[in-house]
């Protein structure tokens, strides 16, 4: 596949094909990794009520916030309203990165300048790790 097949056209970051390539690569060992699926809940609401341009803007804003704090190569836009983040060290994620990720996500808002409306974005995290305590404790974290 050409390089363009691995790039998301909206964010210019990695896309679902890049994530699949990462999973299928020979040197990928997910034994100590944590995979986080970030899902923007009720995303259709943003697109339908505020318009698709504002929905795209929200996706791009979330991506920009994630890139500020995490390696570009570990962030994938998995679908229209979902991102996947890969963390290499389960213990580091549990002790440090999860708290940081929650703070980042809590500060993301939707602003509609036409009606001067500001609201929180409802984001759900689904965490998969080879660490049963973490998985049981934080399978769903809603904002």
mmCIF file of N, CA and C in Angstrom:
data_model
loop_
_atom_site.group_PDB
_atom_site.id
_atom_site.type_symbol
_atom_site.label_atom_id
_atom_site.label_comp_id
_atom_site.label_asym_id
_atom_site.label_seq_id
_atom_site.Cartn_x
_atom_site.Cartn_y
_atom_site.Cartn_z
ATOM 1 N N UNK A 1 0.829 -1.198 0.000
ATOM 2 C CA UNK A 1 0.000 0.000 0.000
ATOM 3 C C UNK A 1 0.864 1.248 0.000
ATOM 4 N N UNK A 2 0.377 2.243 -0.636
ATOM 5 C CA UNK A 2 1.087 3.503 -0.658
ATOM 6 C C UNK A 2 0.939 4.201 0.691
ATOM 7 N N UNK A 3 1.861 5.092 1.004
ATOM 8 C CA UNK A 3 1.847 5.816 2.266
ATOM 9 C C UNK A 3 0.529 6.553 2.492
ATOM 10 N N UNK A 4 -0.085 7.092 1.448
ATOM 11 C CA UNK A 4 -1.337 7.843 1.584
ATOM 12 C C UNK A 4 -2.462 6.975 2.144
ATOM 13 N N UNK A 5 -2.390 5.671 1.938
ATOM 14 C CA UNK A 5 -3.424 4.775 2.454
ATOM 15 C C UNK A 5 -3.384 4.641 3.974
ATOM 16 N N UNK A 6 -2.334 5.138 4.598
ATOM 17 C CA UNK A 6 -2.192 5.044 6.049
ATOM 18 C C UNK A 6 -2.460 6.381 6.745
ATOM 19 N N UNK A 7 -2.829 7.400 5.988
ATOM 20 C CA UNK A 7 -3.021 8.748 6.533
ATOM 21 C C UNK A 7 -4.497 9.117 6.510
ATOM 22 N N UNK A 8 -4.992 9.616 7.637
ATOM 23 C CA UNK A 8 -6.371 10.091 7.711
ATOM 24 C C UNK A 8 -6.457 11.451 7.023
ATOM 25 N N UNK A 9 -7.396 11.634 6.098
ATOM 26 C CA UNK A 9 -7.450 12.887 5.338
ATOM 27 C C UNK A 9 -7.840 14.113 6.173
ATOM 28 N N UNK A 10 -8.557 13.927 7.260
ATOM 29 C CA UNK A 10 -8.973 15.062 8.082
ATOM 30 C C UNK A 10 -7.880 15.496 9.053
ATOM 31 N N UNK A 11 -7.313 14.549 9.789
ATOM 32 C CA UNK A 11 -6.334 14.893 10.827
ATOM 33 C C UNK A 11 -4.898 14.879 10.303
ATOM 34 N N UNK A 12 -4.676 14.189 9.211
ATOM 35 C CA UNK A 12 -3.339 13.953 8.655
ATOM 36 C C UNK A 12 -2.490 13.098 9.583
ATOM 37 N N UNK A 13 -3.160 12.378 10.468
ATOM 38 C CA UNK A 13 -2.498 11.412 11.343
ATOM 39 C C UNK A 13 -2.709 10.003 10.808
ATOM 40 N N UNK A 14 -2.329 9.030 11.610
ATOM 41 C CA UNK A 14 -2.501 7.630 11.232
ATOM 42 C C UNK A 14 -3.982 7.266 11.172
ATOM 43 N N UNK A 15 -4.311 6.340 10.256
ATOM 44 C CA UNK A 15 -5.696 5.907 10.132
ATOM 45 C C UNK A 15 -5.828 4.431 10.504
ATOM 46 N N UNK A 16 -7.000 3.878 10.260
ATOM 47 C CA UNK A 16 -7.298 2.480 10.585
ATOM 48 C C UNK A 16 -6.343 1.522 9.871
ATOM 49 N N UNK A 17 -6.003 1.798 8.608
ATOM 50 C CA UNK A 17 -5.068 0.938 7.878
ATOM 51 C C UNK A 17 -3.692 0.932 8.547
ATOM 52 N N UNK A 18 -3.264 2.079 9.027
ATOM 53 C CA UNK A 18 -1.972 2.154 9.728
ATOM 54 C C UNK A 18 -2.022 1.341 11.018
ATOM 55 N N UNK A 19 -3.163 1.385 11.715
ATOM 56 C CA UNK A 19 -3.308 0.600 12.939
ATOM 57 C C UNK A 19 -3.240 -0.897 12.631
ATOM 58 N N UNK A 20 -3.919 -1.314 11.575
ATOM 59 C CA UNK A 20 -3.870 -2.727 11.182
ATOM 60 C C UNK A 20 -2.451 -3.138 10.812
ATOM 61 N N UNK A 21 -1.745 -2.264 10.114
ATOM 62 C CA UNK A 21 -0.351 -2.550 9.758
ATOM 63 C C UNK A 21 0.491 -2.688 11.021
ATOM 64 N N UNK A 22 0.267 -1.802 11.998
ATOM 65 C CA UNK A 22 0.978 -1.871 13.271
ATOM 66 C C UNK A 22 0.721 -3.218 13.943
ATOM 67 N N UNK A 23 -0.540 -3.640 14.000
ATOM 68 C CA UNK A 23 -0.884 -4.911 14.647
ATOM 69 C C UNK A 23 -0.278 -6.105 13.917
ATOM 70 N N UNK A 24 -0.184 -6.025 12.605
ATOM 71 C CA UNK A 24 0.315 -7.148 11.810
ATOM 72 C C UNK A 24 1.831 -7.158 11.644
ATOM 73 N N UNK A 25 2.492 -6.102 12.092
ATOM 74 C CA UNK A 25 3.951 -6.059 11.913
ATOM 75 C C UNK A 25 4.609 -7.144 12.766
ATOM 76 N N UNK A 26 5.696 -7.672 12.267
ATOM 77 C CA UNK A 26 6.385 -8.782 12.933
ATOM 78 C C UNK A 26 6.959 -8.406 14.289
ATOM 79 N N UNK A 27 7.304 -7.150 14.475
ATOM 80 C CA UNK A 27 7.943 -6.757 15.726
ATOM 81 C C UNK A 27 6.951 -6.225 16.765
ATOM 82 N N UNK A 28 5.651 -6.322 16.489
ATOM 83 C CA UNK A 28 4.662 -5.826 17.436
ATOM 84 C C UNK A 28 4.432 -6.858 18.528
ATOM 85 N N UNK A 29 4.757 -6.476 19.759
ATOM 86 C CA UNK A 29 4.497 -7.308 20.919
ATOM 87 C C UNK A 29 3.567 -6.525 21.835
ATOM 88 N N UNK A 30 2.310 -6.921 21.875
ATOM 89 C CA UNK A 30 1.325 -6.179 22.661
ATOM 90 C C UNK A 30 1.233 -6.670 24.100
ATOM 91 N N UNK A 31 2.119 -7.561 24.490
ATOM 92 C CA UNK A 31 2.059 -8.146 25.829
ATOM 93 C C UNK A 31 2.068 -7.086 26.928
ATOM 94 N N UNK A 32 2.881 -6.056 26.792
ATOM 95 C CA UNK A 32 2.988 -5.029 27.828
ATOM 96 C C UNK A 32 2.290 -3.724 27.443
ATOM 97 N N UNK A 33 1.577 -3.731 26.347
ATOM 98 C CA UNK A 33 0.943 -2.508 25.864
ATOM 99 C C UNK A 33 -0.464 -2.339 26.419
ATOM 100 N N UNK A 34 -0.907 -1.112 26.424
ATOM 101 C CA UNK A 34 -2.280 -0.773 26.732
ATOM 102 C C UNK A 34 -2.868 -0.121 25.487
ATOM 103 N N UNK A 35 -4.030 -0.581 25.087
ATOM 104 C CA UNK A 35 -4.725 -0.001 23.946
ATOM 105 C C UNK A 35 -5.962 0.705 24.476
ATOM 106 N N UNK A 36 -6.102 1.985 24.124
ATOM 107 C CA UNK A 36 -7.238 2.782 24.566
ATOM 108 C C UNK A 36 -8.055 3.163 23.340
ATOM 109 N N UNK A 37 -9.329 2.840 23.374
ATOM 110 C CA UNK A 37 -10.257 3.289 22.342
ATOM 111 C C UNK A 37 -10.986 4.499 22.903
ATOM 112 N N UNK A 38 -10.840 5.612 22.241
ATOM 113 C CA UNK A 38 -11.493 6.859 22.637
ATOM 114 C C UNK A 38 -12.676 7.046 21.697
ATOM 115 N N UNK A 39 -13.868 7.048 22.244
ATOM 116 C CA UNK A 39 -15.093 7.123 21.452
ATOM 117 C C UNK A 39 -15.834 8.406 21.798
ATOM 118 N N UNK A 40 -16.115 9.234 20.793
ATOM 119 C CA UNK A 40 -16.885 10.455 21.007
ATOM 120 C C UNK A 40 -18.351 10.062 20.962
ATOM 121 N N UNK A 41 -18.968 10.014 22.136
ATOM 122 C CA UNK A 41 -20.366 9.599 22.233
ATOM 123 C C UNK A 41 -21.268 10.657 21.611
ATOM 124 N N UNK A 42 -22.366 10.210 21.063
ATOM 125 C CA UNK A 42 -23.368 11.102 20.470
ATOM 126 C C UNK A 42 -22.790 11.996 19.378
ATOM 127 N N UNK A 43 -21.799 11.487 18.670
ATOM 128 C CA UNK A 43 -21.150 12.301 17.649
ATOM 129 C C UNK A 43 -22.120 12.720 16.548
ATOM 130 N N UNK A 44 -23.084 11.868 16.239
ATOM 131 C CA UNK A 44 -24.077 12.215 15.212
ATOM 132 C C UNK A 44 -24.811 13.499 15.603
ATOM 133 N N UNK A 45 -24.988 13.705 16.907
ATOM 134 C CA UNK A 45 -25.631 14.933 17.392
ATOM 135 C C UNK A 45 -24.837 16.167 16.963
ATOM 136 N N UNK A 46 -23.520 16.131 17.109
ATOM 137 C CA UNK A 46 -22.696 17.277 16.720
ATOM 138 C C UNK A 46 -22.837 17.541 15.225
ATOM 139 N N UNK A 47 -22.774 16.467 14.431
ATOM 140 C CA UNK A 47 -22.889 16.624 12.989
ATOM 141 C C UNK A 47 -24.269 17.117 12.574
ATOM 142 N N UNK A 48 -25.309 16.533 13.135
ATOM 143 C CA UNK A 48 -26.669 16.880 12.729
ATOM 144 C C UNK A 48 -27.114 18.241 13.243
ATOM 145 N N UNK A 49 -26.789 18.560 14.487
ATOM 146 C CA UNK A 49 -27.261 19.814 15.085
ATOM 147 C C UNK A 49 -26.367 21.008 14.772
ATOM 148 N N UNK A 50 -25.070 20.787 14.701
ATOM 149 C CA UNK A 50 -24.143 21.897 14.487
ATOM 150 C C UNK A 50 -23.580 21.933 13.067
ATOM 151 N N UNK A 51 -23.734 20.829 12.332
ATOM 152 C CA UNK A 51 -23.228 20.762 10.963
ATOM 153 C C UNK A 51 -21.975 19.908 10.874
ATOM 154 N N UNK A 52 -21.781 19.314 9.708
ATOM 155 C CA UNK A 52 -20.639 18.415 9.509
ATOM 156 C C UNK A 52 -19.300 19.142 9.605
ATOM 157 N N UNK A 53 -19.247 20.389 9.204
ATOM 158 C CA UNK A 53 -17.990 21.133 9.333
ATOM 159 C C UNK A 53 -17.583 21.259 10.794
ATOM 160 N N UNK A 54 -18.560 21.493 11.663
ATOM 161 C CA UNK A 54 -18.246 21.602 13.098
ATOM 162 C C UNK A 54 -17.895 20.237 13.675
ATOM 163 N N UNK A 55 -18.529 19.182 13.173
ATOM 164 C CA UNK A 55 -18.155 17.835 13.589
ATOM 165 C C UNK A 55 -16.723 17.517 13.201
ATOM 166 N N UNK A 56 -16.347 17.880 11.977
ATOM 167 C CA UNK A 56 -14.964 17.700 11.530
ATOM 168 C C UNK A 56 -14.003 18.518 12.388
ATOM 169 N N UNK A 57 -14.412 19.729 12.710
ATOM 170 C CA UNK A 57 -13.577 20.589 13.545
ATOM 171 C C UNK A 57 -13.361 19.961 14.927
ATOM 172 N N UNK A 58 -14.406 19.361 15.478
ATOM 173 C CA UNK A 58 -14.292 18.688 16.768
ATOM 174 C C UNK A 58 -13.304 17.528 16.690
ATOM 175 N N UNK A 59 -13.409 16.710 15.658
ATOM 176 C CA UNK A 59 -12.473 15.591 15.465
ATOM 177 C C UNK A 59 -11.043 16.113 15.397
ATOM 178 N N UNK A 60 -10.840 17.145 14.601
ATOM 179 C CA UNK A 60 -9.499 17.709 14.441
ATOM 180 C C UNK A 60 -8.986 18.292 15.755
ATOM 181 N N UNK A 61 -9.848 18.983 16.507
ATOM 182 C CA UNK A 61 -9.439 19.554 17.799
ATOM 183 C C UNK A 61 -9.023 18.479 18.786
ATOM 184 N N UNK A 62 -9.770 17.398 18.831
ATOM 185 C CA UNK A 62 -9.416 16.305 19.738
ATOM 186 C C UNK A 62 -8.074 15.717 19.332
ATOM 187 N N UNK A 63 -7.878 15.508 18.038
ATOM 188 C CA UNK A 63 -6.592 14.992 17.558
ATOM 189 C C UNK A 63 -5.447 15.929 17.943
ATOM 190 N N UNK A 64 -5.632 17.238 17.744
ATOM 191 C CA UNK A 64 -4.584 18.211 18.092
ATOM 192 C C UNK A 64 -4.250 18.149 19.576
ATOM 193 N N UNK A 65 -5.256 18.007 20.427
ATOM 194 C CA UNK A 65 -5.007 17.909 21.863
ATOM 195 C C UNK A 65 -4.216 16.643 22.197
ATOM 196 N N UNK A 66 -4.557 15.545 21.574
ATOM 197 C CA UNK A 66 -3.843 14.292 21.837
ATOM 198 C C UNK A 66 -2.391 14.376 21.375
ATOM 199 N N UNK A 67 -2.171 14.970 20.215
ATOM 200 C CA UNK A 67 -0.814 15.080 19.671
ATOM 201 C C UNK A 67 0.073 15.979 20.535
ATOM 202 N N UNK A 68 -0.526 16.927 21.234
ATOM 203 C CA UNK A 68 0.269 17.785 22.130
ATOM 204 C C UNK A 68 0.958 16.975 23.220
ATOM 205 N N UNK A 69 0.339 15.883 23.639
ATOM 206 C CA UNK A 69 0.820 15.152 24.800
ATOM 207 C C UNK A 69 1.353 13.755 24.491
ATOM 208 N N UNK A 70 0.982 13.206 23.341
ATOM 209 C CA UNK A 70 1.368 11.836 23.029
ATOM 210 C C UNK A 70 2.030 11.765 21.665
ATOM 211 N N UNK A 71 2.830 10.727 21.486
ATOM 212 C CA UNK A 71 3.538 10.537 20.230
ATOM 213 C C UNK A 71 2.555 10.383 19.070
ATOM 214 N N UNK A 72 2.806 11.136 18.052
ATOM 215 C CA UNK A 72 2.010 11.115 16.825
ATOM 216 C C UNK A 72 1.857 9.692 16.298
ATOM 217 N N UNK A 73 2.918 8.894 16.428
ATOM 218 C CA UNK A 73 2.912 7.540 15.875
ATOM 219 C C UNK A 73 2.047 6.576 16.681
ATOM 220 N N UNK A 74 1.638 6.961 17.895
ATOM 221 C CA UNK A 74 0.828 6.078 18.734
ATOM 222 C C UNK A 74 -0.648 6.456 18.752
ATOM 223 N N UNK A 75 -1.064 7.344 17.859
ATOM 224 C CA UNK A 75 -2.454 7.788 17.783
ATOM 225 C C UNK A 75 -2.997 7.423 16.406
ATOM 226 N N UNK A 76 -4.165 6.776 16.399
ATOM 227 C CA UNK A 76 -4.787 6.345 15.159
ATOM 228 C C UNK A 76 -6.244 6.800 15.147
ATOM 229 N N UNK A 77 -6.688 7.386 14.056
ATOM 230 C CA UNK A 77 -8.126 7.635 13.897
ATOM 231 C C UNK A 77 -8.706 6.342 13.344
ATOM 232 N N UNK A 78 -9.463 5.662 14.189
ATOM 233 C CA UNK A 78 -9.937 4.326 13.859
ATOM 234 C C UNK A 78 -11.214 4.357 13.026
ATOM 235 N N UNK A 79 -12.098 5.286 13.340
ATOM 236 C CA UNK A 79 -13.323 5.464 12.561
ATOM 237 C C UNK A 79 -13.733 6.925 12.678
ATOM 238 N N UNK A 80 -14.895 7.250 12.164
ATOM 239 C CA UNK A 80 -15.339 8.639 12.162
ATOM 240 C C UNK A 80 -15.268 9.316 13.507
ATOM 241 N N UNK A 81 -15.658 8.630 14.564
ATOM 242 C CA UNK A 81 -15.688 9.245 15.891
ATOM 243 C C UNK A 81 -14.839 8.500 16.911
ATOM 244 N N UNK A 82 -13.868 7.725 16.455
ATOM 245 C CA UNK A 82 -13.038 6.948 17.371
ATOM 246 C C UNK A 82 -11.554 7.112 17.064
ATOM 247 N N UNK A 83 -10.794 7.162 18.145
ATOM 248 C CA UNK A 83 -9.336 7.164 18.065
ATOM 249 C C UNK A 83 -8.817 5.989 18.878
ATOM 250 N N UNK A 84 -7.681 5.468 18.489
ATOM 251 C CA UNK A 84 -6.978 4.457 19.283
ATOM 252 C C UNK A 84 -5.642 5.043 19.685
ATOM 253 N N UNK A 85 -5.294 4.860 20.952
ATOM 254 C CA UNK A 85 -4.004 5.268 21.482
ATOM 255 C C UNK A 85 -3.293 4.027 21.993
ATOM 256 N N UNK A 86 -2.015 3.928 21.708
ATOM 257 C CA UNK A 86 -1.202 2.806 22.152
ATOM 258 C C UNK A 86 -0.198 3.317 23.180
ATOM 259 N N UNK A 87 -0.157 2.668 24.326
ATOM 260 C CA UNK A 87 0.816 2.994 25.372
ATOM 261 C C UNK A 87 1.688 1.766 25.587
ATOM 262 N N UNK A 88 3.008 1.963 25.605
ATOM 263 C CA UNK A 88 3.957 0.855 25.638
ATOM 264 C C UNK A 88 4.088 0.182 26.997
ATOM 265 N N UNK A 89 3.846 0.896 28.071
ATOM 266 C CA UNK A 89 4.103 0.375 29.408
ATOM 267 C C UNK A 89 2.816 0.416 30.235
ATOM 268 N N UNK A 90 2.304 -0.748 30.590
ATOM 269 C CA UNK A 90 1.039 -0.836 31.321
ATOM 270 C C UNK A 90 1.128 -0.110 32.664
ATOM 271 N N UNK A 91 2.175 -0.328 33.401
ATOM 272 C CA UNK A 91 2.286 0.294 34.727
ATOM 273 C C UNK A 91 2.393 1.807 34.630
ATOM 274 N N UNK A 92 3.148 2.286 33.665
ATOM 275 C CA UNK A 92 3.253 3.730 33.463
ATOM 276 C C UNK A 92 1.888 4.310 33.082
ATOM 277 N N UNK A 93 1.154 3.608 32.239
ATOM 278 C CA UNK A 93 -0.184 4.062 31.864
ATOM 279 C C UNK A 93 -1.077 4.122 33.093
ATOM 280 N N UNK A 94 -1.068 3.064 33.878
ATOM 281 C CA UNK A 94 -1.932 2.986 35.062
ATOM 282 C C UNK A 94 -1.619 4.096 36.057
ATOM 283 N N UNK A 95 -0.356 4.360 36.278
ATOM 284 C CA UNK A 95 0.046 5.302 37.319
ATOM 285 C C UNK A 95 0.101 6.757 36.879
ATOM 286 N N UNK A 96 0.346 7.009 35.602
ATOM 287 C CA UNK A 96 0.569 8.387 35.150
ATOM 288 C C UNK A 96 -0.304 8.768 33.960
ATOM 289 N N UNK A 97 -0.224 8.006 32.897
ATOM 290 C CA UNK A 97 -0.844 8.416 31.633
ATOM 291 C C UNK A 97 -2.365 8.469 31.689
ATOM 292 N N UNK A 98 -2.999 7.574 32.414
ATOM 293 C CA UNK A 98 -4.456 7.597 32.484
ATOM 294 C C UNK A 98 -4.944 8.901 33.107
ATOM 295 N N UNK A 99 -4.306 9.315 34.197
ATOM 296 C CA UNK A 99 -4.703 10.570 34.847
ATOM 297 C C UNK A 99 -4.501 11.755 33.900
ATOM 298 N N UNK A 100 -3.401 11.757 33.179
ATOM 299 C CA UNK A 100 -3.117 12.828 32.228
ATOM 300 C C UNK A 100 -4.147 12.827 31.101
ATOM 301 N N UNK A 101 -4.486 11.647 30.598
ATOM 302 C CA UNK A 101 -5.468 11.538 29.524
ATOM 303 C C UNK A 101 -6.831 12.051 29.979
ATOM 304 N N UNK A 102 -7.221 11.736 31.193
ATOM 305 C CA UNK A 102 -8.501 12.201 31.723
ATOM 306 C C UNK A 102 -8.533 13.720 31.805
ATOM 307 N N UNK A 103 -7.456 14.332 32.269
ATOM 308 C CA UNK A 103 -7.396 15.800 32.341
ATOM 309 C C UNK A 103 -7.496 16.407 30.946
ATOM 310 N N UNK A 104 -6.798 15.839 29.981
ATOM 311 C CA UNK A 104 -6.850 16.341 28.602
ATOM 312 C C UNK A 104 -8.293 16.286 28.089
ATOM 313 N N UNK A 105 -8.939 15.155 28.280
ATOM 314 C CA UNK A 105 -10.286 14.973 27.749
ATOM 315 C C UNK A 105 -11.316 15.822 28.479
ATOM 316 N N UNK A 106 -11.115 16.044 29.761
ATOM 317 C CA UNK A 106 -12.054 16.882 30.514
ATOM 318 C C UNK A 106 -12.043 18.328 30.040
ATOM 319 N N UNK A 107 -10.963 18.745 29.425
ATOM 320 C CA UNK A 107 -10.837 20.129 28.989
ATOM 321 C C UNK A 107 -11.259 20.362 27.542
ATOM 322 N N UNK A 108 -11.722 19.335 26.863
ATOM 323 C CA UNK A 108 -12.191 19.491 25.493
ATOM 324 C C UNK A 108 -13.652 19.931 25.531
ATOM 325 N N UNK A 109 -13.944 21.010 24.834
ATOM 326 C CA UNK A 109 -15.317 21.519 24.776
ATOM 327 C C UNK A 109 -15.714 21.762 23.327
ATOM 328 N N UNK A 110 -17.001 21.863 23.131
ATOM 329 C CA UNK A 110 -17.542 22.229 21.822
ATOM 330 C C UNK A 110 -17.977 23.674 21.925
ATOM 331 N N UNK A 111 -17.558 24.473 20.980
ATOM 332 C CA UNK A 111 -17.953 25.872 20.961
ATOM 333 C C UNK A 111 -18.667 26.136 19.647
ATOM 334 N N UNK A 112 -19.880 26.627 19.751
ATOM 335 C CA UNK A 112 -20.624 27.043 18.565
ATOM 336 C C UNK A 112 -20.690 28.560 18.594
ATOM 337 N N UNK A 113 -19.860 29.197 17.805
ATOM 338 C CA UNK A 113 -19.747 30.654 17.849
ATOM 339 C C UNK A 113 -21.008 31.352 17.358
ATOM 340 N N UNK A 114 -21.808 30.692 16.529
ATOM 341 C CA UNK A 114 -23.033 31.324 16.019
ATOM 342 C C UNK A 114 -24.078 31.502 17.114
ATOM 343 N N UNK A 115 -24.162 30.549 18.025
ATOM 344 C CA UNK A 115 -25.158 30.668 19.087
ATOM 345 C C UNK A 115 -24.501 30.854 20.455
ATOM 346 N N UNK A 116 -23.190 31.027 20.446
ATOM 347 C CA UNK A 116 -22.405 31.247 21.664
ATOM 348 C C UNK A 116 -22.688 30.176 22.714
ATOM 349 N N UNK A 117 -22.688 28.957 22.258
ATOM 350 C CA UNK A 117 -22.949 27.820 23.130
ATOM 351 C C UNK A 117 -21.645 27.073 23.365
ATOM 352 N N UNK A 118 -21.363 26.766 24.604
ATOM 353 C CA UNK A 118 -20.178 25.999 24.958
ATOM 354 C C UNK A 118 -20.651 24.784 25.738
ATOM 355 N N UNK A 119 -20.161 23.626 25.376
ATOM 356 C CA UNK A 119 -20.555 22.427 26.092
ATOM 357 C C UNK A 119 -19.443 21.418 26.148
ATOM 358 N N UNK A 120 -19.513 20.554 27.134
ATOM 359 C CA UNK A 120 -18.535 19.477 27.273
ATOM 360 C C UNK A 120 -18.786 18.413 26.213
ATOM 361 N N UNK A 121 -17.748 17.739 25.826
ATOM 362 C CA UNK A 121 -17.838 16.650 24.870
ATOM 363 C C UNK A 121 -17.925 15.353 25.662
ATOM 364 N N UNK A 122 -18.870 14.511 25.325
ATOM 365 C CA UNK A 122 -19.050 13.226 25.996
ATOM 366 C C UNK A 122 -18.125 12.215 25.329
ATOM 367 N N UNK A 123 -17.102 11.791 26.061
ATOM 368 C CA UNK A 123 -16.108 10.871 25.517
ATOM 369 C C UNK A 123 -16.036 9.641 26.413
ATOM 370 N N UNK A 124 -16.043 8.479 25.783
ATOM 371 C CA UNK A 124 -15.946 7.219 26.516
ATOM 372 C C UNK A 124 -14.596 6.590 26.197
ATOM 373 N N UNK A 125 -13.946 6.075 27.227
ATOM 374 C CA UNK A 125 -12.693 5.350 27.049
ATOM 375 C C UNK A 125 -12.944 3.873 27.268
ATOM 376 N N UNK A 126 -12.442 3.056 26.382
ATOM 377 C CA UNK A 126 -12.465 1.608 26.564
ATOM 378 C C UNK A 126 -11.000 1.178 26.572
ATOM 379 N N UNK A 127 -10.605 0.571 27.663
ATOM 380 C CA UNK A 127 -9.189 0.263 27.868
ATOM 381 C C UNK A 127 -8.979 -1.248 27.853
ATOM 382 N N UNK A 128 -8.023 -1.679 27.063
ATOM 383 C CA UNK A 128 -7.673 -3.092 26.981
ATOM 384 C C UNK A 128 -6.204 -3.234 27.332
ATOM 385 N N UNK A 129 -5.948 -4.008 28.384
ATOM 386 C CA UNK A 129 -4.563 -4.198 28.812
ATOM 387 C C UNK A 129 -4.413 -5.602 29.365
ATOM 388 N N UNK A 130 -3.210 -6.097 29.361
ATOM 389 C CA UNK A 130 -2.910 -7.377 29.997
ATOM 390 C C UNK A 130 -2.622 -7.132 31.472
ATOM 391 N N UNK A 131 -3.536 -6.493 32.110
ATOM 392 C CA UNK A 131 -3.384 -6.114 33.512
ATOM 393 C C UNK A 131 -4.793 -6.154 34.106
ATOM 394 N N UNK A 132 -5.233 -7.294 34.652
ATOM 395 C CA UNK A 132 -6.637 -7.484 35.036
ATOM 396 C C UNK A 132 -7.195 -6.399 35.949
ATOM 397 N N UNK A 133 -6.417 -5.934 36.902
ATOM 398 C CA UNK A 133 -6.906 -4.899 37.827
ATOM 399 C C UNK A 133 -7.286 -3.636 37.064
ATOM 400 N N UNK A 134 -6.444 -3.219 36.147
ATOM 401 C CA UNK A 134 -6.706 -2.019 35.353
ATOM 402 C C UNK A 134 -7.917 -2.239 34.458
ATOM 403 N N UNK A 135 -7.970 -3.375 33.825
ATOM 404 C CA UNK A 135 -9.052 -3.664 32.900
ATOM 405 C C UNK A 135 -10.400 -3.681 33.618
ATOM 406 N N UNK A 136 -10.470 -4.312 34.786
ATOM 407 C CA UNK A 136 -11.719 -4.379 35.536
ATOM 408 C C UNK A 136 -12.121 -3.026 36.095
ATOM 409 N N UNK A 137 -11.176 -2.268 36.556
ATOM 410 C CA UNK A 137 -11.446 -0.984 37.188
ATOM 411 C C UNK A 137 -11.879 0.070 36.188
ATOM 412 N N UNK A 138 -11.290 0.055 35.009
ATOM 413 C CA UNK A 138 -11.467 1.167 34.090
ATOM 414 C C UNK A 138 -12.005 0.766 32.732
ATOM 415 N N UNK A 139 -12.762 -0.300 32.665
ATOM 416 C CA UNK A 139 -13.251 -0.747 31.354
ATOM 417 C C UNK A 139 -14.037 0.351 30.656
ATOM 418 N N UNK A 140 -14.864 1.069 31.394
ATOM 419 C CA UNK A 140 -15.574 2.205 30.839
ATOM 420 C C UNK A 140 -15.350 3.398 31.753
ATOM 421 N N UNK A 141 -14.945 4.485 31.178
ATOM 422 C CA UNK A 141 -14.798 5.728 31.917
ATOM 423 C C UNK A 141 -15.520 6.794 31.121
ATOM 424 N N UNK A 142 -16.612 7.315 31.655
ATOM 425 C CA UNK A 142 -17.438 8.272 30.923
ATOM 426 C C UNK A 142 -17.224 9.673 31.428
ATOM 427 N N UNK A 143 -17.337 10.632 30.540
ATOM 428 C CA UNK A 143 -17.277 12.036 30.880
ATOM 429 C C UNK A 143 -18.634 12.633 30.686
#
